[in-house]
PDB file of C-alpha atoms in Angstrom:
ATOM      1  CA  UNK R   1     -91.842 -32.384 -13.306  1.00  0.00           C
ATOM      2  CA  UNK R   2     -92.519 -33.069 -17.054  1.00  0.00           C
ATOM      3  CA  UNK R   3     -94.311 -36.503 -16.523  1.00  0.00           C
ATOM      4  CA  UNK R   4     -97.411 -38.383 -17.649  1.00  0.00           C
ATOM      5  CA  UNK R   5     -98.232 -40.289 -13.841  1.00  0.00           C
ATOM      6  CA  UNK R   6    -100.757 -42.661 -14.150  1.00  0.00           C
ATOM      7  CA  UNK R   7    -103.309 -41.736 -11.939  1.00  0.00           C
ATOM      8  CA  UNK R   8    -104.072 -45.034 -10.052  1.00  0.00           C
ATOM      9  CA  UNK R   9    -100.121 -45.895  -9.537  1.00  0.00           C
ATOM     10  CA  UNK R  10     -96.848 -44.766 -10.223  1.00  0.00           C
ATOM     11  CA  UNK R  11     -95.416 -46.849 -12.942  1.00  0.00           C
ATOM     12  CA  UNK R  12     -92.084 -48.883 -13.001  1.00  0.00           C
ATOM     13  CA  UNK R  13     -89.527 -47.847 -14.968  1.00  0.00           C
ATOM     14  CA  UNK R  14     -86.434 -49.692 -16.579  1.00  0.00           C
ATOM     15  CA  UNK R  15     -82.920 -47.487 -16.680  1.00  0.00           C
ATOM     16  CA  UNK R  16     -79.380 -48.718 -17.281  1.00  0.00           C
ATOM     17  CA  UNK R  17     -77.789 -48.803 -14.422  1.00  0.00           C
ATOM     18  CA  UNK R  18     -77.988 -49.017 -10.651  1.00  0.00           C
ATOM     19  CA  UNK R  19     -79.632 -47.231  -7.957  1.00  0.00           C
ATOM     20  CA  UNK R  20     -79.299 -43.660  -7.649  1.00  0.00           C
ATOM     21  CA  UNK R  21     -77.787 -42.940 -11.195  1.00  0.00           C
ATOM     22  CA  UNK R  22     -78.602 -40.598 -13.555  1.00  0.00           C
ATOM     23  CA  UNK R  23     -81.298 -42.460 -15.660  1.00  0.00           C
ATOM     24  CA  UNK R  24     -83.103 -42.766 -12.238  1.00  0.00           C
ATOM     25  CA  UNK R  25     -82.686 -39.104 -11.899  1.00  0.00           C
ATOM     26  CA  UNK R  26     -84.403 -38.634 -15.395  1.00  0.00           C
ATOM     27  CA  UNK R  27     -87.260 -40.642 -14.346  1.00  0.00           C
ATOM     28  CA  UNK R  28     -87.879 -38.997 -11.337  1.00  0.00           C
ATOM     29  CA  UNK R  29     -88.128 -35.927 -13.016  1.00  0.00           C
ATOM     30  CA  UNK R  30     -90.251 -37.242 -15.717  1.00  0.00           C
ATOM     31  CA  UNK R  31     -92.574 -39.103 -13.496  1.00  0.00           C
ATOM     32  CA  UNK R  32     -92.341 -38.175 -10.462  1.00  0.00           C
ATOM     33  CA  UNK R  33     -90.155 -38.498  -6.958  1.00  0.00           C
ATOM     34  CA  UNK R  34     -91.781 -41.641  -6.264  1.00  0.00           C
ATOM     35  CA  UNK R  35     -91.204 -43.388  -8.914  1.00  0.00           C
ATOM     36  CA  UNK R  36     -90.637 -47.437  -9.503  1.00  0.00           C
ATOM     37  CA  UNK R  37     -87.368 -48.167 -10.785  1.00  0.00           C
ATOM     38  CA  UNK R  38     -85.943 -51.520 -12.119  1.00  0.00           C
ATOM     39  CA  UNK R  39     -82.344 -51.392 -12.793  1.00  0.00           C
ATOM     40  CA  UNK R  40     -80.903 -52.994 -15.954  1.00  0.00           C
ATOM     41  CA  UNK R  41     -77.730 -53.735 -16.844  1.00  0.00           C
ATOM     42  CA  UNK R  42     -77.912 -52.604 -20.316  1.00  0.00           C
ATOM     43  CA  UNK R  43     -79.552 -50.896 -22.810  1.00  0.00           C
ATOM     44  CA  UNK R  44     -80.733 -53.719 -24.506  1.00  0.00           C
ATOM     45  CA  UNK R  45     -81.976 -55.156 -21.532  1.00  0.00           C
ATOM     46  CA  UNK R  46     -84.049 -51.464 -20.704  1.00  0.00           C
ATOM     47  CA  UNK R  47     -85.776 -52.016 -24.039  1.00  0.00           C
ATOM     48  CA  UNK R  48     -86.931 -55.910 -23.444  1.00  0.00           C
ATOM     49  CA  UNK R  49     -88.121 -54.877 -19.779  1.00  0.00           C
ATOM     50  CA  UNK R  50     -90.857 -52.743 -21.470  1.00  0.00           C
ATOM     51  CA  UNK R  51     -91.665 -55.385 -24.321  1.00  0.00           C
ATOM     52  CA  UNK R  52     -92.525 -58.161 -22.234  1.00  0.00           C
ATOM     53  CA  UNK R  53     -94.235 -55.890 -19.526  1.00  0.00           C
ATOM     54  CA  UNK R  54     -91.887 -56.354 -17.244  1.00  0.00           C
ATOM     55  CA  UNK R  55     -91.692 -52.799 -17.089  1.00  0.00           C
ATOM     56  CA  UNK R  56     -94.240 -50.199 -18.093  1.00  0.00           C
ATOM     57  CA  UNK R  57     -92.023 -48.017 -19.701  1.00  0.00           C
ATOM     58  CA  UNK R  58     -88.421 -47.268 -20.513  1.00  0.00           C
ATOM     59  CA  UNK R  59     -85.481 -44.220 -19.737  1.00  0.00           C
ATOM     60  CA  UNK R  60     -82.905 -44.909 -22.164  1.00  0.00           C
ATOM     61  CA  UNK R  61     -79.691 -41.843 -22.676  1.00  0.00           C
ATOM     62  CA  UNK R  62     -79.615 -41.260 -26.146  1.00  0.00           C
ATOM     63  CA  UNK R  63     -76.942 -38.493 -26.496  1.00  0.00           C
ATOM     64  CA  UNK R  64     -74.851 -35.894 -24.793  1.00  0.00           C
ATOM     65  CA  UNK R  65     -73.844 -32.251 -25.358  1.00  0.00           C
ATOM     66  CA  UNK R  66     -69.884 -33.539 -24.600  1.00  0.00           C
ATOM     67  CA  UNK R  67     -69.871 -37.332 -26.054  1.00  0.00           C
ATOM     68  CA  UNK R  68     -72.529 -36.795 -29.007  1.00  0.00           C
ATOM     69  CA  UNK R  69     -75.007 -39.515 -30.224  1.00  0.00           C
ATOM     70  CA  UNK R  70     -74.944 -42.890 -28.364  1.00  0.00           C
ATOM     71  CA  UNK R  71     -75.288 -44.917 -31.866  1.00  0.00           C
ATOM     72  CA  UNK R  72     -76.009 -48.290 -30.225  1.00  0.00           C
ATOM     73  CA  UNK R  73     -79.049 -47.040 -28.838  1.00  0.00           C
ATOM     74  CA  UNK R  74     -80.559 -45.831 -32.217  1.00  0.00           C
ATOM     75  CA  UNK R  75     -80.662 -49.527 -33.569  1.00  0.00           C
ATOM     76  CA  UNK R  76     -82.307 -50.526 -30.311  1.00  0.00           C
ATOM     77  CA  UNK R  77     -84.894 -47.850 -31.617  1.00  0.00           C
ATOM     78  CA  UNK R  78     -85.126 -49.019 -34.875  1.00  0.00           C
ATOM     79  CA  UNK R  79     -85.099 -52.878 -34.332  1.00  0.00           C
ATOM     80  CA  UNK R  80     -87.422 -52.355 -30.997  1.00  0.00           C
ATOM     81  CA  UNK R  81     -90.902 -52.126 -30.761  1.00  0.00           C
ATOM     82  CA  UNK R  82     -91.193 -49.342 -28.374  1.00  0.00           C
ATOM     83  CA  UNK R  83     -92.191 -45.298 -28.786  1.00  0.00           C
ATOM     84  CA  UNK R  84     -91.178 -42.467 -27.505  1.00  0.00           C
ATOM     85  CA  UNK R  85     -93.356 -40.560 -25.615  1.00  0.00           C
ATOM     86  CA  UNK R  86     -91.197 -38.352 -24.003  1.00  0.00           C
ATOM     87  CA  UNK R  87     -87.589 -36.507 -23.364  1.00  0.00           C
ATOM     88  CA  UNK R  88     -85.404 -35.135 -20.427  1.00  0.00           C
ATOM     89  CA  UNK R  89     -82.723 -33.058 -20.876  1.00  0.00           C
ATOM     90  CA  UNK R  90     -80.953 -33.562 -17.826  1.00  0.00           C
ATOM     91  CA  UNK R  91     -77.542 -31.224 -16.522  1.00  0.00           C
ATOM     92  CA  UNK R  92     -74.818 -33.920 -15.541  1.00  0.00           C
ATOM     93  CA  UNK R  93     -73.607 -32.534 -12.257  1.00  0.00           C
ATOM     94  CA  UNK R  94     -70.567 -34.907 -11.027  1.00  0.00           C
ATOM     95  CA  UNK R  95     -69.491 -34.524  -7.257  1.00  0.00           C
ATOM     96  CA  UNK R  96     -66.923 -35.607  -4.487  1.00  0.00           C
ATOM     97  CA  UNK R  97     -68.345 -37.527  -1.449  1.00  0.00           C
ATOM     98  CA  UNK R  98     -67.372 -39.722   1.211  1.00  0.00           C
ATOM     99  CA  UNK R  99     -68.548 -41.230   4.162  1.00  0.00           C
ATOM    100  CA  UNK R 100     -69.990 -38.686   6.876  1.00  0.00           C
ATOM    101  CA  UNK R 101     -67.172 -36.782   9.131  1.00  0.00           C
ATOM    102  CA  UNK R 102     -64.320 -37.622   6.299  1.00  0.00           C
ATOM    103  CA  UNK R 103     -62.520 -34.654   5.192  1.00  0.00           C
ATOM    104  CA  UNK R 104     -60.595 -33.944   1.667  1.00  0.00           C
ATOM    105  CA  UNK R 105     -57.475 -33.813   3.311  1.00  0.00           C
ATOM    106  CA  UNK R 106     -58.479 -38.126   4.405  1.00  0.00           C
ATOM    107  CA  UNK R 107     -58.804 -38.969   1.149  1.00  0.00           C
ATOM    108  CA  UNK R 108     -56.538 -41.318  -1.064  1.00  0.00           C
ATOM    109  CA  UNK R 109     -58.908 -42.732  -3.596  1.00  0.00           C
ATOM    110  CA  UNK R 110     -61.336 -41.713  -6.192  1.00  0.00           C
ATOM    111  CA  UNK R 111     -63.590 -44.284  -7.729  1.00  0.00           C
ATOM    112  CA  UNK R 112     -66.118 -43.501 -10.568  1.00  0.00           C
ATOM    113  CA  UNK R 113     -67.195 -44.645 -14.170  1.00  0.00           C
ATOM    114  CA  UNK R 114     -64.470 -43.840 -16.758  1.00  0.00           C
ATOM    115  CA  UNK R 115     -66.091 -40.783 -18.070  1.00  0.00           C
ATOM    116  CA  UNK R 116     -66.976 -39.513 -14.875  1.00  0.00           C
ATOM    117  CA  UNK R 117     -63.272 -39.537 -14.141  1.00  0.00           C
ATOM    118  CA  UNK R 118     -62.582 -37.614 -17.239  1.00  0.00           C
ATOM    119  CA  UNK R 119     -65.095 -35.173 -16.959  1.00  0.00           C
ATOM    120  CA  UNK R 120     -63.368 -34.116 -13.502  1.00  0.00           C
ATOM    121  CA  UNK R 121     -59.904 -34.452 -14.897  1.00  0.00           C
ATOM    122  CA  UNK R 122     -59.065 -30.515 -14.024  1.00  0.00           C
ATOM    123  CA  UNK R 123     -61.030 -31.051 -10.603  1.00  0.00           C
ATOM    124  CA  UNK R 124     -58.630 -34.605  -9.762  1.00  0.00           C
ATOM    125  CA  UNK R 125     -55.458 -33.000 -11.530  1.00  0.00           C
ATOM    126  CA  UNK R 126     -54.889 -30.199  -9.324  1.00  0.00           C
ATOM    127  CA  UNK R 127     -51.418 -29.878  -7.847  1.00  0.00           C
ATOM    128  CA  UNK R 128     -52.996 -30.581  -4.138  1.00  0.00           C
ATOM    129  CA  UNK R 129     -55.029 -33.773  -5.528  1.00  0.00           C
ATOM    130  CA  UNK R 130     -52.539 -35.751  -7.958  1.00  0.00           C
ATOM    131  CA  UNK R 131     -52.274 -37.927  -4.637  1.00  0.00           C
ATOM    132  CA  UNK R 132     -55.465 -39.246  -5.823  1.00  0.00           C
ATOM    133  CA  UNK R 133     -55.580 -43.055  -6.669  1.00  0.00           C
ATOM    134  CA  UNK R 134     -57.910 -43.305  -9.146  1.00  0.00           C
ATOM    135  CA  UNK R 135     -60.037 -46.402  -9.782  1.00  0.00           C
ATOM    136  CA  UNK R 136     -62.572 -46.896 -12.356  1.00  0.00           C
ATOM    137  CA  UNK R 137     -65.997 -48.388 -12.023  1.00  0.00           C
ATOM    138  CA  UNK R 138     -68.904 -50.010 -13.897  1.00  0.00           C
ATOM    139  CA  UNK R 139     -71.365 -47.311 -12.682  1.00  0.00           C
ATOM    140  CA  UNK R 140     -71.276 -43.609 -10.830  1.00  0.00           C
ATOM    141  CA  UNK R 141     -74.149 -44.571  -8.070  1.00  0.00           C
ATOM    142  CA  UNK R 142     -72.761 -48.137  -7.512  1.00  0.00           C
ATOM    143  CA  UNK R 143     -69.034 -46.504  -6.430  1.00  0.00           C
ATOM    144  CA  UNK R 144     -71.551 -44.134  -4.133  1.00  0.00           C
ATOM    145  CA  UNK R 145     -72.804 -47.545  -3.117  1.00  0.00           C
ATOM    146  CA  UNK R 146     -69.743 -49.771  -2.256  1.00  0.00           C
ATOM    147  CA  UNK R 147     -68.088 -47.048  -0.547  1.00  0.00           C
ATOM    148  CA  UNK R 148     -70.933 -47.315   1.749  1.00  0.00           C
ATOM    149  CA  UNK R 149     -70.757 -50.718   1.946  1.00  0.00           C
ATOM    150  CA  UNK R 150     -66.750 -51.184   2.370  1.00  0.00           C
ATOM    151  CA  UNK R 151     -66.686 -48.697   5.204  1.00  0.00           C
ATOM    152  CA  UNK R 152     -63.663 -46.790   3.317  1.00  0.00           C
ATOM    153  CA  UNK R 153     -63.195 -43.618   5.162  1.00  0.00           C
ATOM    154  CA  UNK R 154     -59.666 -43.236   2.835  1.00  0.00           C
ATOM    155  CA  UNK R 155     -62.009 -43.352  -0.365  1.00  0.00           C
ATOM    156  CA  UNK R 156     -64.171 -41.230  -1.808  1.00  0.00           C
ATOM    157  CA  UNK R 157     -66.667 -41.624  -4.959  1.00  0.00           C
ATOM    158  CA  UNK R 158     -67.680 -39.268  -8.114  1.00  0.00           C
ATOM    159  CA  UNK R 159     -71.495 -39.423  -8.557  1.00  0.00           C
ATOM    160  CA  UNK R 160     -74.456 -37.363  -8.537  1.00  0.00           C
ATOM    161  CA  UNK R 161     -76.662 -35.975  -5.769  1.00  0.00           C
ATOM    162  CA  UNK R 162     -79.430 -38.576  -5.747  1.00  0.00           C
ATOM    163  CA  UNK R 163     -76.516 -41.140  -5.203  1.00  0.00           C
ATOM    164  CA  UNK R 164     -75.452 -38.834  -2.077  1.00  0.00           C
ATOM    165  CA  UNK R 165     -78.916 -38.832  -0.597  1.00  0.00           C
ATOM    166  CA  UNK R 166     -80.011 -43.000  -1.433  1.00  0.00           C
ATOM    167  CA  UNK R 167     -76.774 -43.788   0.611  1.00  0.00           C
ATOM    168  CA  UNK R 168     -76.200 -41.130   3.327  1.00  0.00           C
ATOM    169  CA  UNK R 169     -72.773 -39.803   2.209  1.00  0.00           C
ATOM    170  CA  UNK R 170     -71.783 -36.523   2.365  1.00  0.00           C
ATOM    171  CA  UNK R 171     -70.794 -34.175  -0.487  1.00  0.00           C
ATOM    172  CA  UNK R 172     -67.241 -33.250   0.033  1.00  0.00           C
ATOM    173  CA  UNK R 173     -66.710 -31.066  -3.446  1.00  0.00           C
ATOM    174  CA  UNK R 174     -69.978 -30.076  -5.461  1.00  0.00           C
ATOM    175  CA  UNK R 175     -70.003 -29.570  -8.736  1.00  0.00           C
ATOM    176  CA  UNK R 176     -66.275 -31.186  -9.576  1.00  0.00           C
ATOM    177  CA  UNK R 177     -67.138 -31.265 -13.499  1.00  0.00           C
ATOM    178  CA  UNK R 178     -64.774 -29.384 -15.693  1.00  0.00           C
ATOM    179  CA  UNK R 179     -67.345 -28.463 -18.434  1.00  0.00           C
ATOM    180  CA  UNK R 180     -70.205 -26.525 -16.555  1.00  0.00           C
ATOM    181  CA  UNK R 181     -72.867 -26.971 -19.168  1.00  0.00           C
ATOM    182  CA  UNK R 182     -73.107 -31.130 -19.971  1.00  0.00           C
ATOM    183  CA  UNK R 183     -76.871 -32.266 -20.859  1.00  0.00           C
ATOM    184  CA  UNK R 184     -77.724 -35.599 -21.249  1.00  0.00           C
ATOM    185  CA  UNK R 185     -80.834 -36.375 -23.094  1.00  0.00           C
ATOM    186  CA  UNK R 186     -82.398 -39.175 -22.147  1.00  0.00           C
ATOM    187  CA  UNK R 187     -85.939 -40.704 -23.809  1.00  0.00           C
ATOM    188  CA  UNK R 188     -89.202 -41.882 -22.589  1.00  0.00           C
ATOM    189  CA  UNK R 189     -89.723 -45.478 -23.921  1.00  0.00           C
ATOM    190  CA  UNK R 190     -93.355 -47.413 -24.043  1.00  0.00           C
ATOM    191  CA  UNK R 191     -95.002 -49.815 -25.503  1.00  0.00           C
ATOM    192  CA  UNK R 192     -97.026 -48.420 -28.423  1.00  0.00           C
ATOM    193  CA  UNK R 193    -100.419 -49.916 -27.884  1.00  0.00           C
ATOM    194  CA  UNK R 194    -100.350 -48.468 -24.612  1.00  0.00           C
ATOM    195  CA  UNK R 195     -98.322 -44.515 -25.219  1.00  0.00           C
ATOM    196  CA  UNK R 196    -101.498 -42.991 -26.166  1.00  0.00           C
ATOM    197  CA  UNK R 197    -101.480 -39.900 -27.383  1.00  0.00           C
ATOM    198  CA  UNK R 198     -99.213 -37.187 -25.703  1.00  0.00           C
ATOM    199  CA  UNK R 199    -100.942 -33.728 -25.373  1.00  0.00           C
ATOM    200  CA  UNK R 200     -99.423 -30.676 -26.822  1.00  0.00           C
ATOM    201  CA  UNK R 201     -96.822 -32.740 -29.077  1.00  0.00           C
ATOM    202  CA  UNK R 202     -94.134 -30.447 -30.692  1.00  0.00           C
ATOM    203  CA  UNK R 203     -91.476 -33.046 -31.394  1.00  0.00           C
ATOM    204  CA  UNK R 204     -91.105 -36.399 -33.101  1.00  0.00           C
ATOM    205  CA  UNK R 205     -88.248 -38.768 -34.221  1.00  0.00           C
ATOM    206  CA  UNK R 206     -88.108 -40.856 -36.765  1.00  0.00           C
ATOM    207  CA  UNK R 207     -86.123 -42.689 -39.323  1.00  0.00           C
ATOM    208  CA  UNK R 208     -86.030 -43.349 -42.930  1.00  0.00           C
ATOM    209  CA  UNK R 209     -84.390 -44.605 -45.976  1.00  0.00           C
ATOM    210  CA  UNK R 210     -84.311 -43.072 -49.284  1.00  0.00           C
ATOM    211  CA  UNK R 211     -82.841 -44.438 -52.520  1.00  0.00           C
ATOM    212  CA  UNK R 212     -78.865 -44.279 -53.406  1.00  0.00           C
ATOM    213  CA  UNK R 213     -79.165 -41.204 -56.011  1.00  0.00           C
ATOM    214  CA  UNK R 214     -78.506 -37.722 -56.713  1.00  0.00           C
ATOM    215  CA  UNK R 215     -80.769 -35.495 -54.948  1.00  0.00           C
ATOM    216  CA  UNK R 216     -82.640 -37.952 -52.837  1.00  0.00           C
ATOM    217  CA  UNK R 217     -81.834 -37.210 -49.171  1.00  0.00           C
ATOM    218  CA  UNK R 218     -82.297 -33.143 -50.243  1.00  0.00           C
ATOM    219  CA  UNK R 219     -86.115 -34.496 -51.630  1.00  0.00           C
ATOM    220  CA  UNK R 220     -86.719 -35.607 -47.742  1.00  0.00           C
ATOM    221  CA  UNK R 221     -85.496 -32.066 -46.389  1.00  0.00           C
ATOM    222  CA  UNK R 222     -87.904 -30.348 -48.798  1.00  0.00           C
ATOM    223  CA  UNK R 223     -90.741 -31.770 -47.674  1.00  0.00           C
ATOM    224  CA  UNK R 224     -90.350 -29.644 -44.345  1.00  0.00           C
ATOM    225  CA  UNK R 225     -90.589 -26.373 -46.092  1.00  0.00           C
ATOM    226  CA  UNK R 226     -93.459 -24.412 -45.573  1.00  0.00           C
ATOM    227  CA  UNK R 227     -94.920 -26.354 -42.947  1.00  0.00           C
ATOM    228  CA  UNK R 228     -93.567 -24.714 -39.571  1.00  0.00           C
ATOM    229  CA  UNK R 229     -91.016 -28.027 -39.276  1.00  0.00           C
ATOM    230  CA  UNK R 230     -87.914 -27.075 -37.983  1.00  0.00           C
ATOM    231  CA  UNK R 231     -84.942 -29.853 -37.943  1.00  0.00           C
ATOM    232  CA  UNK R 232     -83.133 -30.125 -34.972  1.00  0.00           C
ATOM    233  CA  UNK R 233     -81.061 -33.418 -35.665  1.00  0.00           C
ATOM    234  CA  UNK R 234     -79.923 -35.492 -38.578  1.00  0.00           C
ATOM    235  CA  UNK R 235     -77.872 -38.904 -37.708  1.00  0.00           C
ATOM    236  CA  UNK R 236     -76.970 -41.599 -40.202  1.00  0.00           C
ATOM    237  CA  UNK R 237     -76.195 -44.569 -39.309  1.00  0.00           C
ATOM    238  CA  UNK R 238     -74.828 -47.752 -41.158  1.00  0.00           C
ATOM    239  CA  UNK R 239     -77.239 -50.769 -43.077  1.00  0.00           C
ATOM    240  CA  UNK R 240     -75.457 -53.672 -42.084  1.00  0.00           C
ATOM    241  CA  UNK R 241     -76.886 -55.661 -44.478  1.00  0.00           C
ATOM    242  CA  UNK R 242     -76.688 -53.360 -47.090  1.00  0.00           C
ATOM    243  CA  UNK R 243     -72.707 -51.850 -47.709  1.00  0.00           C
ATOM    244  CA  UNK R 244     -72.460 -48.203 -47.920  1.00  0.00           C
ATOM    245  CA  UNK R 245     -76.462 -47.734 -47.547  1.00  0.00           C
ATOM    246  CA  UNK R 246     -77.176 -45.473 -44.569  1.00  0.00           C
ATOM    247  CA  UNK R 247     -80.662 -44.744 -42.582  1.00  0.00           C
ATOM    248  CA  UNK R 248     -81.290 -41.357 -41.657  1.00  0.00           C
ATOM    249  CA  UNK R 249     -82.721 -40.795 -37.952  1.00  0.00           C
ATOM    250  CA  UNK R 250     -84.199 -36.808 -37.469  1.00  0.00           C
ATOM    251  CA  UNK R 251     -85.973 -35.388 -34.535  1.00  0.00           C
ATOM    252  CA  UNK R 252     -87.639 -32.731 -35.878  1.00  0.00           C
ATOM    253  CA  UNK R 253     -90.006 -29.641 -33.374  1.00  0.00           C
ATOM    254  CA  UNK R 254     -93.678 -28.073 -35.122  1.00  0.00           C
ATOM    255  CA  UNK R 255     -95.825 -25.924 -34.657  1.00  0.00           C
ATOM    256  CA  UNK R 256     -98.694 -28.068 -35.360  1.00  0.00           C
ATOM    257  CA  UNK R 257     -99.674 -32.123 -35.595  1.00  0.00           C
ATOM    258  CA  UNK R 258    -101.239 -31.179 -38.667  1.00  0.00           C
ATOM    259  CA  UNK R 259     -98.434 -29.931 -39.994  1.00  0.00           C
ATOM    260  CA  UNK R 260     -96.030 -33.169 -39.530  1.00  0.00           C
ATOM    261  CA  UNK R 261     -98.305 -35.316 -40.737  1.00  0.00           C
ATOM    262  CA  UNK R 262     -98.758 -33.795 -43.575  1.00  0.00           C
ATOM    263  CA  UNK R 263     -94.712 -33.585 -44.081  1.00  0.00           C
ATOM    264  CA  UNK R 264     -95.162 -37.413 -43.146  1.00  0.00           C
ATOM    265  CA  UNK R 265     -97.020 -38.212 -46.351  1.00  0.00           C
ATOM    266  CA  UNK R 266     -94.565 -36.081 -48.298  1.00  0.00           C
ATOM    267  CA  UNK R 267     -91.824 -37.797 -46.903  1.00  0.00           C
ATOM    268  CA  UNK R 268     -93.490 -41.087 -47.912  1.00  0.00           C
ATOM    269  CA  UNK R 269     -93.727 -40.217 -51.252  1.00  0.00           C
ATOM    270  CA  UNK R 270     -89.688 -39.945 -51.457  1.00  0.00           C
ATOM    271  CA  UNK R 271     -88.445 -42.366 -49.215  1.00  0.00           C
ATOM    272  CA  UNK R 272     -88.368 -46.004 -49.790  1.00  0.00           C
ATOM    273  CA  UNK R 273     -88.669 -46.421 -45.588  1.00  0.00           C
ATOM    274  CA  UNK R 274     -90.022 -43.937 -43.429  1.00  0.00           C
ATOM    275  CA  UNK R 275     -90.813 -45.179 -39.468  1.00  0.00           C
ATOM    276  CA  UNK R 276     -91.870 -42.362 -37.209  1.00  0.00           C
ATOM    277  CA  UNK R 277     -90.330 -43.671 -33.322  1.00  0.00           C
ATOM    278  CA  UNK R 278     -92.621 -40.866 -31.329  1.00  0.00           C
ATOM    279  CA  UNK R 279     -94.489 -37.698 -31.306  1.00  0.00           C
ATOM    280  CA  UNK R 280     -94.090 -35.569 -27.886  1.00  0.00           C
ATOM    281  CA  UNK R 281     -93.495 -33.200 -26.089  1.00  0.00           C
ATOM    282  CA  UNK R 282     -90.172 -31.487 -26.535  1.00  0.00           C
ATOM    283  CA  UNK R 283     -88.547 -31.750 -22.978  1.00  0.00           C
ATOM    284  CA  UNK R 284     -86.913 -28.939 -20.914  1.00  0.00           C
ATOM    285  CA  UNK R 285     -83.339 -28.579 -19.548  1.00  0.00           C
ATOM    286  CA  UNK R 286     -83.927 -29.542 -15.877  1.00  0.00           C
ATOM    287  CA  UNK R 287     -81.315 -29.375 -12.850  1.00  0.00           C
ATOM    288  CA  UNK R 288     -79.998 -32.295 -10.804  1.00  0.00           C
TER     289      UNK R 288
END
């Protein structure tokens, strides 16, 4: 696990979605097996749960090795009042199941999210499957769940393992995803009076504007030289208010605090914005 638990209680934790989906299965890794969810149905929703102390902290995706950068979810990072205090890089394992006792050759239907559909396309293509009827869903874990419910023993669902085990179904096909090696990253969301300060930080995102002219953007970069910084994402993303003006999110690993700060005041001195969203640990690829 790669969690900060709180020592009296486990805390309770917003993600998008339902029971048994993947942002649960971040959280569980991050703080532990026994961990408080409270499902949300979106994003947006994830981030106000932690504001108002509804929740006491977030999991929110925020990109994917496949799909890229979820860009709706860096405004709700700039616009929110929330910091990151942590990452999971999570391997998106997709598989078949269906009700105990029912067989491959019982089943008709295939329900799943739309992207869990097409990230089993070769998997549901097959000359022996195209009988498949496939239906798409709002969520992976809640087609785990009404299959349960309905009783279908002609049906089967795409989902993950924690889906399998919340709602006794058996796993039919592991592993039905045609690209092997899809991470999700998901971050750790609190409220800042209350993150503290992570120990052994090597990471931190943050965002920034700099003025529209020649050189100015390459003035930001050069302010990580020389001080053991090393880049490891650069997003822009629209202004609204302000046509053809762009902010510039970077997550960014160090060898030292010391170091970023000091790259922090450089970065001041060129920028005519600069937010920092969280410094923490960088998070390891973890298994389903």
């Amino acid at each position: 696990m790669n969690g900060n638990k709180d020592a009296a209680r486990s805390p309770k934790v917003s993600i998008q979605g339902y029971e048994g989906c993947f942002h649960q299965l971040a959280a569980c890794h991050f703080f532990g097996p026994g961990v408080e969810v409270l499902p949300c149905a979106t994003f947006g929703d994830v981030v106000r749960s932690v504001e108002t102390g509804e929740a006491d902290a977030g999991v929110m995706a925020i990109e994917n090795s496949i799909a890229g950068s979820i860009m709706p979810n860096y405004r709700l990072l700039q616009k929110g009042s929330l910091t990151i205090v942590g990452e999971v890089l999570l391997h998106i394992r997709q598989h078949l199941m269906a009700l105990p006792g029912v067989g491959m050759e019982s089943v008709e239907e295939v329900r799943s999210h739309p992207m869990a559909l097409l990230q089993c396309m070769d998997f549901l293509e097959r000359e022996d499957h195209r009988r498949f009827r496939l239906v798409e869903t709002e969520d992976t874990a809640l087609s785990a769940r009404r299959l349960v419910e309905t009783g279908r023993r002609d049906a089967a669902a795409i989902a993950g393992s924690l889906a399998a085990e919340l709602f006794g179904l058996e796993i039919i096909a592991p592993d039905i995803h045609t690209v092997k090696n899809n991470y999700t990253r998901f971050l750790i969301l609190r409220r800042a009076g209350e993150a503290g300060k992570v120990e052994g930080a090597d990471k931190a995102s943050l965002y920034f504007s700099v003025p529209h002219e020649h050189g100015s953007l390459v003035s930001v970069l050069r302010c990580f030289d020389g001080r053991g910084i090393n880049m490891t994402k650069l997003q822009s993303y629209p202004i609204p208010s302000d046509p053809f003006r762009y902010l510039f999110h970077v997550d960014v690993e160090f060898a030292s605090v010391s170091g970023f700060e000091e790259a922090m005041e450089a970065v001041r001195g060129v920028t005519e914005r600069l937010c920092v969203c969280g410094i923490y640990k960088k998070g390891l690829f973890v298994n389903e």
